[in-house]
Tab-separated table of C-alpha atoms in Angstrom:
chain	number	residue	atom	x	y	z
A	1	MET	CA	-3.761	2.214	16.231
A	2	TYR	CA	-3.471	5.780	17.536
A	3	ASN	CA	-0.624	6.482	15.096
A	4	LEU	CA	-2.698	5.149	12.226
A	5	LEU	CA	-5.635	7.280	13.259
A	6	LEU	CA	-3.383	10.312	13.419
A	7	LYS	CA	-1.937	9.468	10.010
A	8	ASP	CA	-5.436	9.201	8.515
A	9	LEU	CA	-6.582	12.441	10.077
A	10	LYS	CA	-3.441	14.360	9.097
A	11	LEU	CA	-2.724	12.975	5.663
A	12	GLY	CA	-5.829	11.264	4.389
A	13	VAL	CA	-8.749	13.479	5.355
A	14	SER	CA	-8.942	16.936	3.850
A	15	PRO	CA	-9.702	19.663	6.430
A	16	LEU	CA	-12.768	20.408	4.303
A	17	PHE	CA	-14.442	17.317	5.715
A	18	PHE	CA	-14.047	18.610	9.258
A	19	VAL	CA	-15.650	21.911	8.258
A	20	LEU	CA	-18.393	20.363	6.141
A	21	PRO	CA	-20.522	19.348	9.193
A	22	LEU	CA	-20.936	23.055	9.945
A	23	PHE	CA	-22.372	23.714	6.503
A	24	THR	CA	-24.564	20.643	6.384
A	25	GLY	CA	-25.587	21.176	10.007
A	26	ALA	CA	-26.731	24.691	9.122
A	27	LEU	CA	-29.235	23.119	6.743
A	28	MET	CA	-31.198	22.270	9.898
A	29	LEU	CA	-32.224	25.928	9.880
A	30	ILE	CA	-34.308	25.520	6.726
A	31	PRO	CA	-37.872	25.619	8.101
A	32	GLY	CA	-39.936	22.472	7.742
A	33	TRP	CA	-37.370	20.694	5.588
A	34	LEU	CA	-36.790	16.967	5.145
A	35	TYR	CA	-34.090	16.824	7.832
A	36	LEU	CA	-33.104	13.217	7.182
A	37	LEU	CA	-31.253	14.668	4.216
A	38	VAL	CA	-28.828	16.496	6.500
A	39	PRO	CA	-26.648	13.556	7.660
A	40	MET	CA	-27.011	12.112	4.163
A	41	TYR	CA	-24.539	14.691	2.841
A	42	PHE	CA	-21.836	12.836	4.748
A	43	CYS	CA	-22.669	9.720	2.735
A	44	TRP	CA	-22.879	11.568	-0.565
A	45	ILE	CA	-19.872	13.838	-0.275
A	46	THR	CA	-17.420	12.913	2.459
A	47	ILE	CA	-17.149	9.163	1.993
A	48	PRO	CA	-16.626	8.998	-1.795
A	49	ASN	CA	-14.172	11.912	-1.730
A	50	MET	CA	-12.250	10.635	1.234
A	51	PHE	CA	-11.979	7.107	-0.143
A	52	GLY	CA	-11.063	8.501	-3.560
A	53	GLY	CA	-8.231	10.379	-1.858
A	54	TYR	CA	-6.922	7.240	-0.175
A	55	LYS	CA	-7.015	5.415	-3.486
A	56	SER	CA	-5.271	8.079	-5.529
A	57	GLN	CA	-2.560	8.548	-2.893
A	58	ASN	CA	-1.790	4.804	-2.762
A	59	ASP	CA	-2.643	4.814	0.921
A	60	LEU	CA	-3.169	1.058	1.043
A	61	MET	CA	0.374	0.297	-0.076
A	62	PHE	CA	1.808	3.160	1.971
A	63	THR	CA	0.196	1.935	5.176
A	64	SER	CA	0.824	-1.753	4.520
A	65	MET	CA	4.567	-1.179	4.366
A	66	MET	CA	4.616	0.158	7.901
A	67	PRO	CA	4.838	-1.924	11.053
A	68	VAL	CA	1.081	-2.152	11.599
A	69	THR	CA	-1.455	-4.968	11.698
A	70	LYS	CA	-4.270	-5.213	9.211
A	71	LYS	CA	-6.681	-5.235	12.140
A	72	ASP	CA	-5.407	-1.869	13.319
A	73	MET	CA	-5.623	-0.504	9.788
A	74	VAL	CA	-9.335	-1.323	9.730
A	75	LYS	CA	-9.854	-0.089	13.271
A	76	ALA	CA	-8.276	3.279	12.450
A	77	ARG	CA	-10.273	3.726	9.254
A	78	VAL	CA	-13.555	2.807	10.955
A	79	SER	CA	-12.674	5.230	13.760
A	80	VAL	CA	-12.193	8.021	11.221
A	81	ILE	CA	-15.624	7.280	9.754
A	82	VAL	CA	-17.239	7.203	13.206
A	83	ILE	CA	-15.531	10.449	14.273
A	84	LEU	CA	-16.780	12.246	11.164
A	85	GLU	CA	-20.290	10.796	11.469
A	86	LEU	CA	-20.539	11.877	15.094
A	87	LEU	CA	-19.241	15.299	14.158
A	88	HIS	CA	-21.972	15.603	11.522
A	89	LEU	CA	-24.687	14.471	13.911
A	90	VAL	CA	-23.594	16.522	16.915
A	91	VAL	CA	-23.293	19.729	14.887
A	92	ALA	CA	-26.651	19.023	13.248
A	93	MET	CA	-28.179	18.410	16.693
A	94	ILE	CA	-26.990	21.821	17.858
A	95	PHE	CA	-28.558	23.471	14.812
A	96	GLY	CA	-31.603	21.238	15.406
A	97	ALA	CA	-32.024	22.667	18.899
A	98	VAL	CA	-31.953	26.165	17.401
A	99	ASN	CA	-34.498	25.040	14.821
A	100	LEU	CA	-36.920	23.868	17.539
A	101	ARG	CA	-36.717	27.266	19.225
A	102	LEU	CA	-37.011	29.246	16.008
A	103	TYR	CA	-39.920	27.354	14.517
A	104	ALA	CA	-41.728	26.169	17.644
A	105	ASP	CA	-45.153	27.167	16.346
A	106	MET	CA	-44.761	25.997	12.790
A	107	THR	CA	-46.748	22.998	11.546
A	108	VAL	CA	-44.344	20.786	9.637
A	109	TYR	CA	-44.920	17.873	7.322
A	110	PHE	CA	-41.674	15.936	7.890
A	111	PHE	CA	-39.952	14.770	11.104
A	112	GLU	CA	-39.016	17.545	13.503
A	113	PRO	CA	-35.515	17.366	15.033
A	114	HIS	CA	-36.512	15.973	18.436
A	115	PRO	CA	-34.206	13.373	20.081
A	116	GLY	CA	-36.210	10.501	18.552
A	117	PHE	CA	-35.426	11.848	15.092
A	118	TRP	CA	-31.695	11.719	15.878
A	119	GLY	CA	-32.207	8.078	16.842
A	120	LEU	CA	-33.458	7.548	13.277
A	121	CYS	CA	-30.375	9.324	11.926
A	122	PHE	CA	-28.115	7.045	13.943
A	123	ALA	CA	-29.987	4.027	12.569
A	124	MET	CA	-29.620	5.388	9.040
A	125	LEU	CA	-25.853	5.750	9.421
A	126	ALA	CA	-25.748	2.302	11.036
A	127	ILE	CA	-27.163	0.817	7.833
A	128	PHE	CA	-24.786	2.923	5.791
A	129	ASN	CA	-21.766	1.644	7.745
A	130	LEU	CA	-22.905	-1.967	7.696
A	131	LEU	CA	-23.118	-1.900	3.911
A	132	LEU	CA	-20.131	0.325	3.203
A	133	ILE	CA	-17.330	-0.939	5.431
A	134	PRO	CA	-17.415	-4.707	4.746
A	135	MET	CA	-17.906	-4.153	1.010
A	136	TYR	CA	-15.033	-1.672	0.852
A	137	TYR	CA	-12.679	-4.088	2.577
A	138	LYS	CA	-13.115	-6.724	-0.121
A	139	THR	CA	-10.336	-4.784	-1.869
A	140	ALA	CA	-9.595	-1.943	0.579
A	141	TYR	CA	-9.357	0.522	-2.292
A	142	LYS	CA	-12.385	0.162	-4.590
A	143	TYR	CA	-15.114	2.318	-3.136
A	144	GLY	CA	-17.603	2.828	-5.979
A	145	ALA	CA	-19.870	-0.192	-5.522
A	146	ALA	CA	-19.595	-0.059	-1.731
A	147	SER	CA	-20.528	3.630	-1.601
A	148	THR	CA	-23.383	3.197	-4.098
A	149	THR	CA	-24.884	0.293	-2.176
A	150	ALA	CA	-24.464	1.977	1.199
A	151	ILE	CA	-25.952	5.260	-0.031
A	152	ALA	CA	-28.894	3.365	-1.572
A	153	GLY	CA	-29.419	1.443	1.691
A	154	ALA	CA	-29.377	4.615	3.770
A	155	MET	CA	-31.722	6.426	1.376
A	156	ILE	CA	-34.201	3.553	1.268
A	157	PHE	CA	-34.241	3.492	5.066
A	158	ALA	CA	-34.721	7.269	5.201
A	159	GLY	CA	-37.479	7.131	2.579
A	160	VAL	CA	-39.374	4.329	4.298
A	161	ALA	CA	-38.948	5.916	7.736
A	162	GLN	CA	-40.203	9.293	6.561
A	163	TRP	CA	-43.073	7.754	4.586
A	164	ALA	CA	-44.125	5.691	7.627
A	165	GLY	CA	-43.775	8.821	9.789
A	166	ILE	CA	-46.284	10.594	7.600
A	167	GLN	CA	-48.649	7.697	6.875
A	168	SER	CA	-48.844	6.252	10.362
A	169	PRO	CA	-50.657	8.507	12.850
A	170	TYR	CA	-48.964	6.567	15.671
A	171	LEU	CA	-45.453	7.218	14.375
A	172	ALA	CA	-46.281	10.813	13.451
A	173	ASP	CA	-47.466	11.394	16.985
A	174	LEU	CA	-44.508	9.546	18.525
A	175	PHE	CA	-41.818	11.452	16.640
A	176	SER	CA	-43.325	14.902	16.206
A	177	GLY	CA	-46.739	15.122	17.908
A	178	SER	CA	-47.475	14.713	21.576
A	179	GLY	CA	-44.671	12.127	21.755
A	180	ALA	CA	-42.192	14.914	21.211
A	181	ASP	CA	-42.842	16.109	24.740
A	182	ASN	CA	-42.528	12.604	26.177
A	183	THR	CA	-38.924	12.672	27.343
A	184	ALA	CA	-38.819	8.946	28.112
A	185	ALA	CA	-40.097	8.016	24.646
A	186	GLN	CA	-37.698	10.398	22.920
A	187	ALA	CA	-34.732	9.244	24.997
A	188	SER	CA	-35.602	5.594	24.283
A	189	LEU	CA	-35.783	6.260	20.546
A	190	LEU	CA	-32.430	8.045	20.623
A	191	LEU	CA	-30.849	5.329	22.733
A	192	ALA	CA	-32.225	2.622	20.437
A	193	GLY	CA	-30.722	4.470	17.466
A	194	VAL	CA	-27.350	4.809	19.168
A	195	LEU	CA	-27.343	1.129	20.105
A	196	VAL	CA	-28.190	0.060	16.554
A	197	TYR	CA	-25.437	2.371	15.295
A	198	ALA	CA	-22.858	0.960	17.707
A	199	GLY	CA	-23.908	-2.642	17.043
A	200	PHE	CA	-23.996	-2.370	13.254
A	201	THR	CA	-20.725	-0.461	13.089
A	202	PHE	CA	-18.996	-3.017	15.299
A	203	LEU	CA	-20.381	-5.829	13.153
A	204	ALA	CA	-19.181	-4.006	10.021
A	205	TYR	CA	-15.719	-3.654	11.595
A	206	ARG	CA	-15.526	-7.369	12.380
A	207	MET	CA	-16.647	-8.359	8.887
A	208	ALA	CA	-14.171	-5.896	7.368
A	209	ILE	CA	-11.236	-7.390	9.299
A	210	LYS	CA	-12.163	-10.887	8.138
A	211	ARG	CA	-12.273	-9.754	4.525
A	212	PHE	CA	-9.226	-7.517	4.696
A	213	LEU	CA	-7.045	-10.336	6.030
A	214	LYS	CA	-7.616	-12.107	2.718
A	215	VAL	CA	-6.733	-9.054	0.631
A	216	GLU	CA	-3.415	-9.090	-1.212
A	217	ILE	CA	-1.747	-5.688	-1.448
A	218	GLN	CA	-0.868	-5.306	-5.115
B	1	MET	CA	24.066	-13.920	9.958
B	2	LEU	CA	21.650	-14.007	7.061
B	3	ALA	CA	19.846	-10.728	6.495
B	4	LEU	CA	17.391	-12.476	4.236
B	5	ASP	CA	16.676	-16.159	3.859
B	6	ILE	CA	14.037	-17.194	1.367
B	7	ARG	CA	13.232	-20.828	0.889
B	8	ASN	CA	10.926	-22.529	-1.565
B	9	LEU	CA	8.634	-19.594	-2.084
B	10	ASN	CA	5.657	-20.514	-4.231
B	11	LYS	CA	2.882	-18.256	-5.382
B	12	SER	CA	0.456	-18.997	-8.188
B	13	TYR	CA	-1.600	-16.626	-10.264
B	14	PRO	CA	-3.741	-17.674	-13.209
B	15	ALA	CA	-1.117	-16.495	-15.691
B	16	PHE	CA	2.070	-16.482	-13.623
B	17	GLN	CA	3.796	-18.543	-10.998
B	18	LEU	CA	6.696	-18.094	-8.601
B	19	LYS	CA	8.282	-21.519	-8.379
B	20	ASP	CA	10.454	-22.569	-5.465
B	21	VAL	CA	12.169	-19.217	-5.179
B	22	THR	CA	15.140	-19.720	-2.872
B	23	PHE	CA	18.042	-17.392	-2.098
B	24	GLN	CA	19.984	-16.007	0.838
B	25	LEU	CA	21.587	-12.644	1.479
B	26	GLU	CA	24.408	-12.368	4.012
B	27	GLN	CA	24.307	-9.371	6.329
B	28	GLY	CA	26.434	-6.463	5.151
B	29	TYR	CA	26.225	-7.093	1.422
B	30	ILE	CA	24.370	-5.818	-1.602
B	31	MET	CA	22.423	-8.315	-3.638
B	32	GLY	CA	21.228	-7.445	-7.093
B	33	PHE	CA	17.934	-9.064	-7.908
B	34	ILE	CA	17.694	-9.146	-11.659
B	35	GLY	CA	15.191	-10.321	-14.185
B	36	ALA	CA	13.205	-9.031	-17.146
B	37	ASN	CA	9.942	-7.149	-16.631
B	38	GLY	CA	7.364	-9.630	-15.402
B	39	ALA	CA	9.961	-12.190	-14.290
B	40	GLY	CA	8.675	-12.095	-10.693
B	41	LYS	CA	10.942	-9.584	-8.949
B	42	THR	CA	8.198	-7.423	-7.482
B	43	THR	CA	6.045	-10.440	-6.632
B	44	THR	CA	8.979	-11.890	-4.696
B	45	ILE	CA	9.590	-8.596	-2.904
B	46	LYS	CA	5.921	-8.242	-2.006
B	47	SER	CA	5.942	-11.811	-0.727
B	48	ILE	CA	8.950	-10.994	1.458
B	49	LEU	CA	7.068	-8.034	2.935
B	50	ASN	CA	4.008	-10.205	3.573
B	51	LEU	CA	1.897	-8.036	1.280
B	52	LEU	CA	0.911	-11.154	-0.655
B	53	HIS	CA	-0.251	-14.474	0.699
B	54	ILE	CA	2.287	-17.026	-0.423
B	55	ASP	CA	1.121	-20.541	-1.242
B	56	SER	CA	4.109	-22.115	0.461
B	57	GLY	CA	7.652	-21.357	1.511
B	58	GLU	CA	9.463	-19.502	4.234
B	59	VAL	CA	10.840	-16.006	4.575
B	60	HIS	CA	13.300	-15.231	7.364
B	61	VAL	CA	14.610	-11.730	7.917
B	62	LEU	CA	17.575	-11.230	10.277
B	63	GLY	CA	17.068	-14.740	11.559
B	64	LYS	CA	13.379	-14.429	12.366
B	65	SER	CA	10.369	-15.759	10.519
B	66	MET	CA	8.520	-12.979	8.718
B	67	ALA	CA	5.208	-14.804	9.121
B	68	GLU	CA	5.569	-14.870	12.911
B	69	HIS	CA	7.377	-11.591	13.583
B	70	GLU	CA	6.026	-9.314	10.864
B	71	LEU	CA	5.570	-6.198	13.003
B	72	GLU	CA	8.898	-6.513	14.756
B	73	LEU	CA	10.745	-7.138	11.483
B	74	LYS	CA	9.050	-4.293	9.650
B	75	GLN	CA	10.714	-2.020	12.199
B	76	GLU	CA	14.016	-3.277	10.782
B	77	ILE	CA	13.160	-3.156	7.088
B	78	GLY	CA	13.435	-0.052	4.982
B	79	TYR	CA	12.022	0.131	1.511
B	80	ALA	CA	12.031	2.235	-1.600
B	81	PHE	CA	9.711	1.386	-4.427
B	82	GLY	CA	10.717	3.269	-7.535
B	83	GLY	CA	7.815	4.697	-9.474
B	84	VAL	CA	5.249	4.360	-6.688
B	85	ASP	CA	4.239	7.598	-5.062
B	86	PHE	CA	2.419	8.226	-1.809
B	87	TYR	CA	0.758	11.457	-0.780
B	88	THR	CA	2.597	13.384	-3.468
B	89	ARG	CA	0.931	16.702	-2.651
B	90	SER	CA	2.086	16.602	0.957
B	91	LYS	CA	5.271	18.220	2.160
B	92	LEU	CA	8.127	15.988	3.209
B	93	LYS	CA	7.848	17.220	6.778
B	94	THR	CA	4.127	16.375	6.937
B	95	LEU	CA	4.745	12.891	5.622
B	96	THR	CA	7.746	12.315	7.872
B	97	ASP	CA	5.753	13.487	10.854
B	98	ALA	CA	3.120	10.828	10.138
B	99	ILE	CA	5.679	8.089	9.423
B	100	ARG	CA	8.171	8.562	12.248
B	101	ARG	CA	5.562	7.791	14.915
B	102	PHE	CA	5.378	4.192	13.734
B	103	TYR	CA	9.027	3.456	14.447
B	104	LYS	CA	10.331	2.740	17.922
B	105	HIS	CA	13.940	3.511	17.075
B	106	TRP	CA	13.359	6.707	15.111
B	107	ASP	CA	16.473	8.860	15.330
B	108	GLU	CA	15.594	12.485	14.614
B	109	ASP	CA	19.251	13.600	14.554
B	110	ALA	CA	20.089	10.918	12.026
B	111	TYR	CA	17.087	12.009	9.935
B	112	ARG	CA	18.258	15.646	9.964
B	113	GLY	CA	21.721	14.423	9.008
B	114	TYR	CA	20.424	12.445	6.023
B	115	LEU	CA	18.291	15.394	4.874
B	116	ARG	CA	21.471	17.482	4.783
B	117	ARG	CA	23.568	14.753	3.214
B	118	PHE	CA	21.000	14.102	0.477
B	119	LYS	CA	20.229	17.825	0.104
B	120	LEU	CA	16.519	17.283	0.755
B	121	ASP	CA	14.380	20.299	1.586
B	122	GLU	CA	11.606	19.136	3.875
B	123	ASN	CA	9.378	22.033	2.914
B	124	LYS	CA	9.135	20.659	-0.593
B	125	LYS	CA	6.252	18.468	-1.673
B	126	ILE	CA	6.879	14.906	-2.810
B	127	ALA	CA	5.636	15.855	-6.285
B	128	GLU	CA	8.382	18.481	-6.496
B	129	LEU	CA	11.163	15.939	-5.983
B	130	SER	CA	13.001	14.361	-8.880
B	131	ALA	CA	12.918	10.562	-9.156
B	132	GLY	CA	16.378	10.321	-7.627
B	133	MET	CA	15.462	12.603	-4.738
B	134	LYS	CA	12.383	10.469	-4.025
B	135	VAL	CA	14.610	7.419	-3.632
B	136	LYS	CA	16.922	9.431	-1.385
B	137	TYR	CA	13.951	10.514	0.726
B	138	SER	CA	12.883	6.864	1.098
B	139	LEU	CA	16.441	6.003	2.094
B	140	ALA	CA	16.541	8.855	4.612
B	141	LEU	CA	13.344	7.527	6.200
B	142	ALA	CA	14.564	3.929	6.211
B	143	LEU	CA	17.960	4.773	7.682
B	144	SER	CA	16.475	7.068	10.327
B	145	HIS	CA	14.382	4.266	11.769
B	146	GLY	CA	17.431	2.058	11.945
B	147	ALA	CA	16.567	-0.318	9.119
B	148	LYS	CA	19.043	-3.174	8.839
B	149	LEU	CA	17.654	-4.550	5.598
B	150	LEU	CA	16.858	-2.256	2.708
B	151	ILE	CA	14.552	-3.616	0.049
B	152	LEU	CA	14.729	-1.451	-3.018
B	153	ASP	CA	12.491	-2.245	-5.942
B	154	GLU	CA	13.853	-0.668	-9.121
B	155	PRO	CA	15.296	2.329	-7.255
B	156	THR	CA	17.420	3.455	-10.183
B	157	SER	CA	14.940	2.916	-13.018
B	158	GLY	CA	14.147	6.152	-14.762
B	159	LEU	CA	17.131	8.010	-13.315
B	160	ASP	CA	19.820	9.749	-15.333
B	161	PRO	CA	23.337	8.232	-15.243
B	162	VAL	CA	24.653	10.852	-12.825
B	163	SER	CA	21.848	10.305	-10.285
B	164	ARG	CA	22.209	6.554	-10.660
B	165	ASP	CA	25.919	6.680	-10.006
B	166	ASP	CA	25.314	8.926	-7.013
B	167	LEU	CA	22.796	6.461	-5.552
B	168	LEU	CA	25.090	3.493	-6.158
B	169	ASP	CA	27.830	5.261	-4.227
B	170	ILE	CA	25.385	5.821	-1.388
B	171	PHE	CA	24.359	2.151	-1.386
B	172	GLN	CA	27.984	1.085	-1.202
B	173	SER	CA	28.738	3.486	1.627
B	174	LEU	CA	25.759	2.138	3.603
B	175	VAL	CA	26.973	-1.459	3.678
B	176	VAL	CA	30.571	-0.619	4.600
B	177	ASP	CA	29.996	-1.136	8.329
B	178	GLY	CA	28.612	-4.600	7.720
B	179	GLU	CA	25.337	-3.970	9.510
B	180	ILE	CA	23.065	-2.911	6.681
B	181	SER	CA	22.192	-5.237	3.817
B	182	ILE	CA	20.529	-4.277	0.561
B	183	LEU	CA	18.340	-6.268	-1.783
B	184	PHE	CA	18.148	-4.251	-4.920
B	185	SER	CA	15.918	-5.278	-7.791
B	186	THR	CA	16.568	-3.840	-11.193
B	187	HIS	CA	16.665	-4.548	-14.859
B	188	ILE	CA	19.514	-2.055	-15.342
B	189	THR	CA	22.269	-4.611	-14.986
B	190	SER	CA	25.143	-2.144	-15.388
B	191	ASP	CA	24.199	-0.724	-11.966
B	192	LEU	CA	24.840	-4.085	-10.405
B	193	GLU	CA	28.140	-4.525	-12.161
B	194	LYS	CA	29.175	-1.388	-10.290
B	195	CYS	CA	27.901	-2.125	-6.821
B	196	ALA	CA	26.447	-5.590	-6.170
B	197	ASP	CA	28.290	-8.308	-4.266
B	198	PHE	CA	25.784	-11.036	-5.080
B	199	ILE	CA	23.390	-11.603	-7.929
B	200	THR	CA	20.100	-13.445	-7.904
B	201	PHE	CA	18.681	-13.932	-11.350
B	202	ILE	CA	14.991	-14.704	-11.694
B	203	ASP	CA	13.393	-15.681	-14.948
B	204	ASN	CA	9.765	-16.605	-15.494
B	205	GLY	CA	9.138	-17.016	-11.757
B	206	ARG	CA	12.133	-19.276	-11.175
B	207	VAL	CA	15.513	-18.428	-9.670
B	208	ILE	CA	18.043	-19.408	-12.318
B	209	ARG	CA	21.032	-18.756	-10.126
B	210	SER	CA	21.952	-16.918	-6.953
B	211	SER	CA	25.640	-16.475	-6.252
B	212	GLU	CA	28.568	-14.123	-5.849
B	213	LYS	CA	28.682	-11.713	-8.806
B	214	ASN	CA	31.908	-12.864	-10.495
B	215	GLU	CA	31.080	-16.500	-9.877
B	216	PHE	CA	27.683	-15.812	-11.434
B	217	VAL	CA	29.029	-14.523	-14.745
B	218	GLU	CA	31.852	-17.085	-14.773
B	219	THR	CA	29.228	-19.819	-14.828
B	220	TYR	CA	28.406	-18.850	-18.389
B	221	ARG	CA	30.246	-18.368	-21.659
B	222	LEU	CA	29.188	-16.374	-24.653
B	223	LEU	CA	30.175	-18.121	-27.862
B	224	ASN	CA	30.812	-16.301	-31.133
B	225	GLY	CA	31.094	-19.058	-33.700
B	226	LYS	CA	30.636	-19.683	-37.377
B	227	GLU	CA	27.293	-20.973	-38.531
B	228	SER	CA	28.962	-24.273	-39.483
B	229	GLU	CA	29.995	-24.747	-35.833
B	230	LEU	CA	26.492	-24.174	-34.512
B	231	ASN	CA	25.334	-27.754	-34.898
B	232	ASP	CA	28.186	-28.991	-32.673
B	233	VAL	CA	26.976	-26.993	-29.689
B	234	LYS	CA	23.346	-26.210	-30.528
B	235	ASP	CA	21.861	-28.696	-28.043
B	236	LYS	CA	23.949	-27.361	-25.201
B	237	LEU	CA	23.269	-23.673	-25.818
B	238	ILE	CA	20.808	-21.901	-23.535
B	239	SER	CA	19.793	-19.888	-26.609
B	240	TYR	CA	21.464	-18.328	-29.600
B	241	LYS	CA	21.143	-15.675	-32.283
B	242	ILE	CA	22.202	-16.120	-35.876
B	243	ASN	CA	23.766	-13.151	-37.622
B	244	SER	CA	25.673	-12.551	-40.845
B	245	PHE	CA	28.977	-13.550	-39.185
B	246	GLY	CA	27.723	-16.781	-37.695
B	247	PHE	CA	26.052	-17.219	-34.349
B	248	THR	CA	26.248	-15.879	-30.819
B	249	GLY	CA	24.996	-18.093	-28.041
B	250	LEU	CA	25.029	-18.480	-24.284
B	251	ILE	CA	26.204	-21.733	-22.752
B	252	HIS	CA	26.909	-23.011	-19.247
B	253	ALA	CA	30.685	-22.932	-18.796
B	254	ALA	CA	30.521	-26.555	-17.702
B	255	ASP	CA	28.934	-27.552	-21.013
B	256	PHE	CA	31.542	-25.796	-23.109
B	257	ASP	CA	34.612	-27.557	-24.401
B	258	PRO	CA	37.322	-24.911	-24.976
B	259	SER	CA	39.134	-27.315	-27.297
B	260	SER	CA	36.238	-26.993	-29.751
B	261	GLY	CA	37.923	-23.838	-31.021
B	262	ILE	CA	34.826	-21.698	-30.861
B	263	PRO	CA	35.791	-18.226	-29.561
B	264	SER	CA	34.233	-17.578	-26.172
B	265	THR	CA	34.025	-14.707	-23.724
B	266	VAL	CA	32.630	-14.237	-20.244
B	267	PRO	CA	29.231	-12.605	-20.749
B	268	ASN	CA	27.990	-9.611	-18.811
B	269	LEU	CA	24.785	-9.664	-16.765
B	270	GLU	CA	22.764	-8.090	-19.527
B	271	GLU	CA	23.788	-10.740	-22.043
B	272	ILE	CA	22.882	-13.503	-19.607
B	273	MET	CA	19.448	-11.929	-19.076
B	274	ILE	CA	18.842	-11.499	-22.799
B	275	TYR	CA	19.753	-15.055	-23.741
B	276	PHE	CA	17.635	-16.520	-20.974
B	277	ALA	CA	14.720	-14.391	-22.164
B	278	ARG	CA	15.248	-15.736	-25.712
B	279	LYS	CA	15.094	-19.261	-24.364
B	280	GLU	CA	11.657	-18.514	-22.911
B	281	HIS	CA	10.468	-17.053	-26.206
B	282	SER	CA	11.696	-20.022	-28.222
B	283	HIS	CA	9.738	-22.332	-25.911
B	284	VAL	CA	6.485	-20.382	-26.210
């Protein structure tokens, strides 16, 4: 599995996608912005480009010829996705911390980047992974429909979450108002997000293996 | 020992079917796997490598079942797929660095040796290699991880005669020690006349014959008769062509009566392939 991961990171993923989190993370410095958009760039840019690269380089055939199991192939690919997602979120969190210091006194309309907000981001990527990974592994090379569905799922979640965060005084208070200073509440929201992310991604991985075992490598 | 033992391989697609494909390759020999485009060569090869799910049948490589020992056996199989490119914008050394980690018996000295022997520059990108050099690179990889069975799918297609001859010499030198075996699919039958020990001929998903090369061609006769003689042998011919001089037809040697007076010759592989293909067309 480690060799496959190394192969994916060295051959399959352009170095651009390891640098991209710095650029998208820096968007956290835009004052009062809709910060749920920040991790969304991973879904819009990295995934379709990365999967397009695998497809055009015949990665599926290349990897299938080697002494590896299909299970490990999925595990390595899901690991690459998780590594990049975490990179995006961690870098964005660092910029988010700067944001909170820079704009402490500013009244903002959308979610502020407190820990609870990052819980929402984890949940958003959880939905993205759950839709993307099993759909992709129906063929293990066609990524258009899987990416479209997963992006739509993540955007709908982000839209509903942000709308509810504005409309509901309770949620507004919990995420950005007085709740922002409640460490326990914020930590719980973040933890809940991380757990949903881990659970959904694991479920996606299991579903992907089941589907990929049926795939014929043409 | 058998390097490759395939028995009753069946695989159905809506428009194509592999039917009871059976053949064996002894260790230390080169087998030419011939057939027209679409006859089932690549489907058979992909079934051997477990890339496809076969409906029924058994594949044994070096005495072990491929279904049960896939990972272990893939350590022992080398491949070259002509015309399929992977990571073409990467340098050879980048690609090799990713590949060698997967093989337990990777021999770096042997790899360096093959790079020199095949005149491969590892700072070049795959896209910069000629078709022949790509096959040589695949061979260098396969031989450096100690592959005992080389599966080459159309390795010489698209190569110029000089490169093809060069590769055929390499193939022959590889099997000299009796350890390495080669299954070599192609539709360029003259290549096999030069280097194959055995021939397996597949047509429309069915193995027509698998045997030693000379025995294979000796099984058939090519008749060049007058049109008036055609009716005497028409039913026994595999297929025939009529031309201004009479007819030319392929027949099983066993079905041919030399006393009939019809001039006959031993056909070459290409003629056998062509007449079998005509038989298919006449049945459609």
